[in-house]
Coordinates of C-alpha atoms in Angstrom, one line a residue:
M840 CA -3.3 -5.5 26.9
R841 CA -4.5 -9.1 26.3
I842 CA -6.3 -10.3 23.1
A843 CA -8.0 -13.6 23.3
A844 CA -5.9 -16.0 21.1
P845 CA -9.0 -17.5 19.4
V846 CA -10.1 -14.0 18.4
L847 CA -6.7 -13.2 17.0
A848 CA -6.6 -16.6 15.2
G849 CA -10.1 -15.8 13.7
C850 CA -8.8 -12.4 12.4
L851 CA -5.8 -14.2 10.8
L852 CA -7.3 -17.4 9.5
G853 CA -10.8 -16.3 8.9
A854 CA -9.6 -13.3 7.0
S855 CA -6.9 -13.3 4.5
S856 CA -2.9 -8.8 3.7
L857 CA -3.6 -10.8 1.8
R858 CA -1.4 -7.7 2.0
A859 CA -2.0 -7.7 -1.6
Q860 CA -4.8 -6.8 -4.0
N861 CA -8.1 -6.4 -2.2
E862 CA -10.7 -7.3 -4.9
L863 CA -11.6 -10.7 -3.5
G864 CA -15.2 -9.3 -3.0
N865 CA -15.5 -9.2 -6.8
F866 CA -15.5 -12.8 -8.2
S867 CA -14.8 -11.7 -11.8
T868 CA -11.8 -9.5 -10.8
A869 CA -10.5 -12.4 -8.6
A870 CA -10.8 -14.7 -11.6
R871 CA -8.3 -12.4 -13.4
G872 CA -5.9 -12.2 -10.5
G873 CA -6.7 -8.7 -9.6
V874 CA -6.3 -7.3 -13.3
A875 CA -9.3 -4.9 -13.4
T876 CA -8.4 -1.4 -14.5
T877 CA -9.9 -1.7 -18.0
F878 CA -12.2 -4.7 -17.4
V879 CA -14.5 -3.4 -14.7
T880 CA -17.8 -1.8 -15.5
D881 CA -20.9 -0.6 -13.6
F882 CA -20.6 -0.8 -9.8
Q883 CA -17.4 -3.0 -10.2
A884 CA -15.5 0.3 -11.0
I885 CA -15.9 1.4 -7.4
G886 CA -12.4 1.5 -5.8
V887 CA -10.7 0.5 -9.1
N888 CA -11.4 3.2 -11.7
P889 CA -14.4 5.4 -11.3
A890 CA -14.0 6.7 -14.8
N891 CA -15.2 3.4 -16.2
L892 CA -18.7 4.4 -15.0
G893 CA -18.7 6.7 -18.1
R894 CA -18.1 3.8 -20.6
Q895 CA -20.7 3.3 -23.3
D896 CA -21.2 -0.4 -22.6
N897 CA -22.4 0.0 -19.0
A898 CA -25.9 -1.3 -18.0
R899 CA -28.5 1.2 -17.3
V900 CA -29.1 -0.4 -14.0
A901 CA -26.9 -3.0 -12.3
F902 CA -26.7 -4.4 -8.8
T903 CA -25.2 -7.3 -6.8
I904 CA -26.0 -8.8 -3.4
A905 CA -23.5 -10.7 -1.2
E906 CA -20.3 -11.2 -3.1
F907 CA -17.4 -12.3 -1.0
G908 CA -13.9 -13.8 -1.1
V909 CA -11.2 -15.1 1.2
G910 CA -7.5 -16.1 0.7
V911 CA -4.4 -17.1 2.6
G912 CA -0.8 -17.4 1.4
S913 CA 2.8 -17.6 2.3
Q914 CA 6.1 -17.1 0.5
S915 CA 8.2 -19.0 3.1
L916 CA 6.0 -21.7 4.5
T917 CA 4.9 -24.9 2.8
R918 CA 1.4 -26.1 2.4
T919 CA 2.2 -29.0 4.7
Q920 CA 3.3 -26.5 7.4
L921 CA 0.2 -24.4 6.9
R922 CA -2.0 -27.5 7.4
K923 CA -0.1 -28.2 10.7
F924 CA -1.3 -24.9 12.1
I925 CA -5.0 -26.0 11.5
E926 CA -5.0 -29.8 11.9
N927 CA -2.1 -30.4 14.4
S928 CA -2.0 -27.1 16.3
D929 CA -1.6 -28.7 19.7
E930 CA 1.3 -31.0 18.8
T931 CA 4.2 -30.5 21.1
L932 CA 7.4 -29.5 19.2
T933 CA 10.9 -30.6 19.8
L934 CA 13.8 -28.1 19.9
A935 CA 14.8 -29.1 16.4
Q936 CA 11.2 -28.6 15.1
K937 CA 11.1 -25.1 16.8
Q938 CA 14.4 -24.2 15.2
E939 CA 13.1 -25.3 11.9
M940 CA 9.9 -23.2 12.3
A941 CA 12.1 -20.2 13.2
R942 CA 14.0 -20.6 9.9
A943 CA 10.7 -21.0 8.0
F944 CA 9.3 -17.8 9.7
T945 CA 12.3 -15.8 8.7
S946 CA 10.7 -14.0 5.7
D947 CA 9.2 -10.6 4.9
N948 CA 6.1 -12.5 3.8
V949 CA 5.5 -15.3 6.3
L950 CA 1.7 -15.0 6.2
N951 CA -0.6 -12.8 4.1
L952 CA -4.3 -13.2 4.7
N953 CA -7.4 -11.4 3.3
A954 CA -11.2 -11.2 3.5
D955 CA -13.4 -9.1 1.4
A956 CA -17.2 -8.8 1.2
T957 CA -19.6 -6.7 -0.7
P958 CA -23.1 -7.0 0.8
I959 CA -24.6 -4.7 -1.8
A960 CA -23.7 -2.6 -4.7
F961 CA -25.7 -0.7 -7.2
S962 CA -25.1 1.5 -10.2
V963 CA -27.4 3.6 -12.6
V964 CA -26.9 5.6 -15.7
L965 CA -28.8 8.9 -15.9
P966 CA -29.0 10.4 -19.4
L967 CA -27.1 13.7 -19.8
V968 CA -26.0 13.5 -16.1
G969 CA -23.6 10.6 -16.0
S970 CA -23.3 7.4 -14.0
F971 CA -23.6 6.8 -10.3
A972 CA -22.7 3.8 -8.1
V973 CA -22.9 3.0 -4.4
S974 CA -21.8 0.1 -2.3
S975 CA -21.0 -1.2 1.1
R976 CA -17.9 -3.2 1.7
Q977 CA -16.0 -5.0 4.5
R978 CA -12.3 -5.6 4.4
V979 CA -9.9 -7.4 6.6
T980 CA -6.2 -7.5 5.7
T981 CA -3.3 -9.1 7.7
H982 CA 0.4 -9.4 7.1
L983 CA 3.2 -11.1 9.0
G984 CA 6.8 -10.6 8.1
L985 CA 9.6 -11.4 10.5
N986 CA 13.4 -11.0 10.5
K987 CA 15.7 -13.7 11.9
N988 CA 15.7 -12.2 15.4
T989 CA 11.9 -11.9 15.6
A990 CA 11.3 -15.4 14.3
E991 CA 13.8 -16.9 16.9
L992 CA 12.1 -14.8 19.7
L993 CA 8.8 -16.3 18.6
W994 CA 9.8 -19.9 18.5
L995 CA 12.7 -20.0 21.1
G996 CA 11.8 -17.2 23.5
K997 CA 14.5 -16.7 26.2
D998 CA 16.8 -19.2 24.5
A999 CA 17.0 -17.2 21.2
P1000 CA 20.5 -16.5 20.0
I1001 CA 20.0 -12.7 20.4
Y1002 CA 20.5 -13.3 24.1
P1003 CA 24.2 -13.8 25.0
A1004 CA 25.3 -15.6 28.2
N1005 CA 26.1 -12.3 29.8
F1006 CA 23.0 -10.5 28.6
N1007 CA 22.6 -7.1 30.3
P1008 CA 19.3 -5.2 29.7
A1009 CA 21.0 -1.9 30.5
T1010 CA 23.3 -2.3 27.4
A1011 CA 21.0 -4.4 25.2
P1012 CA 20.3 -3.2 21.6
L1013 CA 17.2 -1.1 20.9
I1014 CA 14.0 -3.0 19.8
S1015 CA 14.2 -1.1 16.5
E1016 CA 17.5 -2.7 15.7
V1017 CA 16.5 -6.2 17.0
L1018 CA 13.3 -6.2 14.9
D1019 CA 14.6 -4.4 11.8
G1020 CA 12.7 -5.7 8.8
T1021 CA 9.7 -7.0 10.9
S1022 CA 6.1 -6.1 10.3
V1023 CA 3.0 -7.3 12.1
Q1024 CA -0.1 -5.8 10.6
L1025 CA -3.9 -6.1 10.8
A1026 CA -6.5 -3.7 9.4
A1027 CA -10.3 -4.1 9.5
Y1028 CA -12.6 -1.6 7.8
N1029 CA -16.3 -1.1 6.9
E1030 CA -16.7 1.1 3.9
Y1031 CA -19.6 3.1 2.3
N1032 CA -18.9 4.2 -1.2
I1033 CA -20.3 6.5 -3.8
A1034 CA -18.7 7.1 -7.2
Y1035 CA -19.5 9.1 -10.3
G1036 CA -18.3 8.8 -13.9
R1037 CA -19.1 10.7 -17.1
Q1038 CA -17.9 10.7 -20.7
V1039 CA -16.4 14.1 -21.4
L1040 CA -15.3 13.7 -25.0
R1041 CA -16.7 11.5 -27.8
L1042 CA -15.1 11.5 -31.3
P1043 CA -15.6 9.0 -34.1
S1044 CA -12.6 6.9 -33.0
F1045 CA -11.8 8.2 -29.5
S1046 CA -13.7 8.8 -26.2
L1047 CA -12.6 10.0 -22.8
S1048 CA -14.3 9.5 -19.4
V1049 CA -13.3 10.9 -16.0
G1050 CA -14.6 9.7 -12.6
A1051 CA -14.4 10.3 -8.9
G1052 CA -15.3 8.3 -5.8
Y1053 CA -15.8 9.0 -2.1
R1054 CA -15.9 6.5 0.7
Y1055 CA -16.7 6.9 4.4
V1056 CA -14.6 4.4 6.3
Q1057 CA -15.2 3.0 9.8
G1058 CA -12.2 1.6 11.4
V1059 CA -13.0 -1.7 13.2
G1060 CA -9.4 -2.4 14.2
V1061 CA -5.8 -1.9 13.4
V1062 CA -2.5 -3.3 14.6
D1063 CA 0.7 -1.9 13.0
V1064 CA 4.1 -2.9 14.3
R1065 CA 7.0 -2.1 11.9
A1066 CA 10.7 -1.8 12.4
S1067 CA 12.8 -0.5 9.6
G1068 CA 15.9 1.6 9.1
G1069 CA 16.3 2.2 12.8
K1070 CA 12.7 3.4 13.4
L1071 CA 9.9 1.7 15.2
E1072 CA 6.2 2.1 14.4
A1073 CA 3.9 0.4 17.0
Y1074 CA 0.3 1.1 17.7
S1075 CA -3.1 -0.6 17.9
A1076 CA -6.7 0.3 18.2
L1077 CA -9.3 -2.5 18.4
S1078 CA -13.0 -2.6 18.6
P1079 CA -14.7 -4.2 21.6
Q1080 CA -15.6 -7.0 19.3
F1081 CA -12.0 -8.2 19.5
N1082 CA -12.4 -9.0 23.3
V1083 CA -9.3 -7.3 24.5
D1084 CA -8.5 -7.2 28.3
Y1085 CA -6.6 -3.9 28.9
G1086 CA -6.0 -4.6 32.5
S1087 CA -4.9 -1.5 34.5
V1088 CA -4.6 0.6 31.3
A1089 CA -8.4 0.8 31.2
S1090 CA -8.5 3.0 34.3
N1091 CA -5.9 5.5 32.9
P1092 CA -7.7 8.8 32.3
S1093 CA -5.7 9.2 29.0
F1094 CA -7.2 6.0 27.6
N1095 CA -10.3 6.5 25.4
L1096 CA -11.9 3.2 26.4
R1097 CA -14.6 1.6 24.2
Q1098 CA -16.0 -1.5 25.8
D1099 CA -19.6 -2.0 24.8
A1100 CA -19.1 -5.4 22.9
D1101 CA -22.9 -5.9 22.6
K1102 CA -23.1 -3.4 19.7
L1103 CA -23.0 -4.9 16.3
I1104 CA -20.4 -2.5 15.1
Q1105 CA -18.5 -0.1 17.4
P1106 CA -15.8 1.6 15.3
V1107 CA -12.6 2.8 16.9
G1108 CA -11.5 5.1 14.0
R1109 CA -13.1 7.0 11.1
G1110 CA -11.8 8.2 7.8
H1111 CA -12.5 9.7 4.4
G1112 CA -11.2 8.3 1.2
Y1113 CA -11.2 9.4 -2.4
D1114 CA -10.6 7.9 -5.8
L1115 CA -9.8 9.7 -9.1
G1116 CA -9.7 8.1 -12.5
V1117 CA -9.6 8.5 -16.2
A1118 CA -10.4 6.1 -19.0
A1119 CA -10.1 6.3 -22.8
E1120 CA -11.4 4.1 -25.6
V1121 CA -9.5 4.3 -28.9
G1122 CA -11.5 2.9 -31.8
K1123 CA -13.6 -0.1 -30.9
K1124 CA -10.9 -2.3 -29.5
L1125 CA -8.3 -0.5 -27.4
R1126 CA -9.0 0.6 -23.8
L1127 CA -6.7 2.6 -21.5
G1128 CA -7.1 3.6 -17.9
A1129 CA -5.4 5.2 -14.9
S1130 CA -6.5 5.8 -11.4
V1131 CA -5.4 6.8 -7.9
T1132 CA -7.4 5.1 -5.1
D1133 CA -7.6 5.3 -1.4
I1134 CA -6.5 8.9 -1.1
G1135 CA -7.2 10.0 2.4
T1136 CA -6.6 9.5 6.1
M1137 CA -7.9 7.4 9.0
R1138 CA -8.2 8.9 12.5
W1139 CA -7.8 6.2 15.2
E1140 CA -9.1 7.3 18.6
G1141 CA -10.7 4.5 20.5
N1142 CA -8.8 1.9 22.6
L1143 CA -5.6 3.5 21.1
L1144 CA -2.2 2.3 22.4
T1145 CA 1.3 3.2 21.2
A1146 CA 4.7 2.1 22.0
N1147 CA 8.1 3.9 21.7
D1148 CA 11.6 2.4 21.1
Q1149 CA 13.3 0.8 24.1
R1150 CA 16.0 -1.6 24.9
L1151 CA 15.5 -5.3 24.4
K1152 CA 14.5 -7.2 27.6
R1153 CA 14.8 -10.9 28.2
L1154 CA 11.7 -12.9 27.6
R1155 CA 10.6 -15.3 30.3
S1156 CA 8.8 -17.7 27.9
S1157 CA 10.7 -20.5 26.0
G1158 CA 8.8 -19.5 22.8
A1159 CA 5.9 -21.3 21.1
N1160 CA 6.0 -25.0 22.0
S1161 CA 3.3 -26.1 19.4
Y1162 CA 2.1 -25.2 16.0
E1163 CA -0.4 -22.8 17.8
F1164 CA 2.0 -19.8 17.7
L1165 CA -0.6 -17.1 17.8
S1166 CA -0.7 -16.9 21.6
E1167 CA 3.1 -16.5 21.7
L1168 CA 2.9 -13.9 19.0
E1169 CA 0.4 -12.2 21.2
N1170 CA 2.7 -12.4 24.2
I1171 CA 5.5 -10.8 22.4
F1172 CA 3.6 -7.9 20.8
A1173 CA 0.8 -7.1 23.2
S1174 CA 1.4 -5.2 26.4
G1175 CA 1.5 -8.1 28.9
T1176 CA 4.2 -8.9 31.4
D1177 CA 6.3 -10.8 28.8
S1178 CA 5.9 -8.3 25.9
L1179 CA 8.8 -6.7 24.2
F1180 CA 6.9 -3.3 24.4
Q1181 CA 5.7 -1.0 27.0
Y1182 CA 2.4 0.4 25.6
T1183 CA 1.0 3.7 26.7
P1184 CA -2.6 5.2 26.1
A1185 CA -3.0 7.8 23.4
Q1186 CA -5.9 10.0 22.5
E1187 CA -5.6 10.1 18.7
R1188 CA -3.5 8.9 15.8
N1189 CA -3.8 9.7 12.1
A1190 CA -2.8 7.2 9.5
S1191 CA -3.0 7.3 5.7
L1192 CA -5.2 5.0 3.8
P1193 CA -3.4 2.4 1.5
T1194 CA -3.1 4.7 -1.6
K1195 CA -2.4 3.0 -4.9
L1196 CA -1.7 4.0 -8.5
R1197 CA -3.3 1.8 -11.1
L1198 CA -2.4 1.7 -14.8
G1199 CA -4.1 -0.5 -17.3
A1200 CA -4.5 -1.3 -21.0
G1201 CA -7.0 -3.6 -22.6
L1202 CA -7.8 -5.0 -26.0
R1203 CA -11.2 -6.4 -27.3
V1204 CA -11.0 -9.0 -30.1
G1205 CA -14.5 -9.3 -31.4
T1206 CA -17.3 -10.0 -28.9
R1207 CA -15.8 -13.2 -27.4
L1208 CA -12.3 -12.2 -26.3
E1209 CA -10.8 -9.4 -24.1
V1210 CA -7.3 -9.2 -22.9
G1211 CA -5.8 -6.7 -20.5
A1212 CA -2.7 -5.8 -18.5
D1213 CA -2.4 -4.0 -15.1
V1214 CA 0.3 -2.4 -13.1
T1215 CA -0.6 -1.4 -9.5
M1216 CA 1.9 0.5 -7.3
P1217 CA 1.7 1.3 -3.6
L1218 CA 2.1 5.0 -2.9
N1219 CA 2.6 4.7 0.9
E1220 CA 3.6 2.1 3.5
V1221 CA 0.6 1.5 5.7
A1222 CA -1.2 -1.5 7.1
G1223 CA -3.3 -3.0 4.2
N1224 CA -1.3 -1.7 1.3
L1225 CA 0.7 -3.7 -1.2
P1226 CA 4.3 -4.4 0.0
N1227 CA 5.5 -3.9 -3.6
A1228 CA 4.2 -3.4 -7.1
F1229 CA 1.6 -5.8 -8.7
Y1230 CA 1.9 -6.8 -12.4
G1231 CA -0.6 -8.9 -14.3
V1232 CA -2.1 -9.9 -17.7
A1233 CA -5.5 -11.5 -18.0
L1234 CA -8.1 -12.5 -20.6
D1235 CA -11.8 -13.2 -20.7
V1236 CA -13.0 -15.6 -23.4
K1237 CA -16.6 -16.6 -24.1
P1238 CA -16.8 -20.0 -25.8
V1239 CA -20.6 -19.4 -26.0
S1240 CA -22.4 -16.1 -25.5
W1241 CA -23.5 -16.9 -21.9
I1242 CA -20.3 -18.5 -20.5
R1243 CA -17.2 -16.5 -19.6
L1244 CA -13.9 -18.1 -18.8
S1245 CA -11.1 -16.1 -17.2
T1246 CA -7.4 -16.6 -16.6
G1247 CA -4.1 -14.8 -16.7
L1248 CA -0.6 -14.5 -15.1
T1249 CA 0.2 -12.2 -12.1
T1250 CA 3.3 -11.4 -10.0
G1251 CA 4.3 -9.1 -7.3
A1252 CA 2.3 -7.6 -4.4
G1253 CA 4.0 -10.0 -2.0
Y1254 CA 3.5 -13.1 -4.1
G1255 CA 5.3 -15.1 -6.8
L1256 CA 3.9 -16.1 -10.1
G1257 CA 0.1 -16.6 -10.0
L1258 CA -2.3 -18.4 -12.4
P1259 CA -5.8 -17.1 -11.8
V1260 CA -8.8 -18.9 -13.2
G1261 CA -12.6 -18.3 -13.1
F1262 CA -15.9 -19.4 -14.5
A1263 CA -19.0 -17.4 -14.9
I1264 CA -22.5 -17.8 -16.3
A1265 CA -23.1 -14.4 -17.8
T1266 CA -26.3 -13.6 -19.7
K1267 CA -27.5 -10.2 -20.6
I1268 CA -29.4 -9.9 -17.4
Y1269 CA -27.8 -12.3 -14.8
E1270 CA -24.4 -13.4 -13.7
L1271 CA -23.0 -15.9 -11.2
G1272 CA -19.4 -17.0 -11.0
I1273 CA -16.5 -18.3 -9.0
G1274 CA -12.8 -17.5 -9.2
T1275 CA -9.4 -18.1 -7.6
R1276 CA -6.5 -15.8 -7.8
D1277 CA -3.8 -18.5 -8.1
L1278 CA -4.6 -22.1 -9.2
R1279 CA -0.8 -22.8 -9.1
G1280 CA -0.5 -21.8 -5.5
L1281 CA -3.6 -23.8 -4.6
L1282 CA -1.8 -27.0 -5.9
S1283 CA 1.8 -26.2 -5.0
D1284 CA 3.4 -27.3 -1.8
N1285 CA 5.9 -24.4 -1.9
K1286 CA 4.8 -20.8 -1.6
P1287 CA 1.1 -21.9 -1.1
Y1288 CA -1.8 -19.6 -1.8
A1289 CA -5.4 -20.5 -1.7
S1290 CA -8.4 -18.2 -2.4
V1291 CA -11.9 -18.3 -3.6
A1292 CA -14.3 -15.5 -4.6
V1293 CA -18.0 -16.2 -5.1
G1294 CA -21.1 -14.2 -6.4
T1295 CA -24.5 -15.6 -7.2
L1296 CA -26.8 -12.6 -7.4
R1297 CA -25.5 -10.1 -9.9
F1298 CA -28.1 -8.4 -12.2
K1299 CA -28.1 -5.8 -15.0
F1300 CA -30.8 -4.3 -17.1
G1301 CA -30.6 -2.2 -20.3
T1302 CA -27.5 -0.7 -22.0
A1303 CA -26.3 2.9 -21.8
R1304 CA -25.2 3.0 -25.3

């Protein structure tokens, strides 16, 4: 299997796992660093907490067109090093520089990238029935985490210290041992969502809403290579749009080949996801919320390849010789002649969606200030999910009635301390805004993170109250 390096680079650098929160397609949520459980209303509740559709302050009709966001970050590289990959990718490296890069790439969070787009979303409140919301969404998440051996194999190749002078493939360690702690993941999806929420209890100082959501998921591509605790997980299924050359594998009758790259979208997997949520309002100020999102399974069946554990073989390459490391990464993990793996065709593979538990609390202080806190925990380990729990606090403040400023503090989910900021013009009918999930990471040379989320066509009419 060969994947064109420019295509792979586009997936990594034109997308952002982030392997963290995936709300960059919502500029107001991005402006709060992903804190959303009690803040979101109307169609924004899709994928976060559908019970918020039952809140009293939702608009009777609301919709948005073309919201999007992208981000990129690292916990081990510097901003200067990240710029080298873009501006000086063809610079030839000395042995000392390659060794330096191998040390920098020894991290469980070398690179986290994410792209999230919402072409259209719509919500409506129907009296006595409840609130409905629909949306389409595209997500691409990537994550690169390498242990010391993998980082040295990437940058030093056959000269990596894992190879002794008397290296013998027959007695070499297993790949699962050599790569232990390594994860290389890519997941690309198209989603079509519908959600419903309704208030089920209303007392003078307490109200309770429940909600549920369903999504049909088209799998555009997945790469999931993980080694942990003596076990190896390695498979891929990529749409023809990735321009993969499968070589002799394509003629194998066990291989479910998809090759019509002229189609706009040709999924290689399908799945069904579900969200469940509950939201409470105590008095006029306190809001509480809890939800479980992305419950469900993907079935990958097109262009599917898997690899089993085997003994380490000696690479023929001397590793990446420039900052353009993606080609060498492809050589190691794809099924070419210099790959660590021997891939075999497969007919079908089921994988869980990235299920999460979200808990949140919020407090409204008058009509100009709202604060909230979120905890989001991954409930499984799959491509696209959080590597660990996310924690955040955020606030919205309106210095005047039509301007909303957002900020907060976040941590976890594969990142250090984040300082989100955002600005929005928010009238009773129209909203536009921009946000970044971490101003600190944008300005810092260590543990850099850059993101932007933008929306210009968000409208709402009437109030359900």
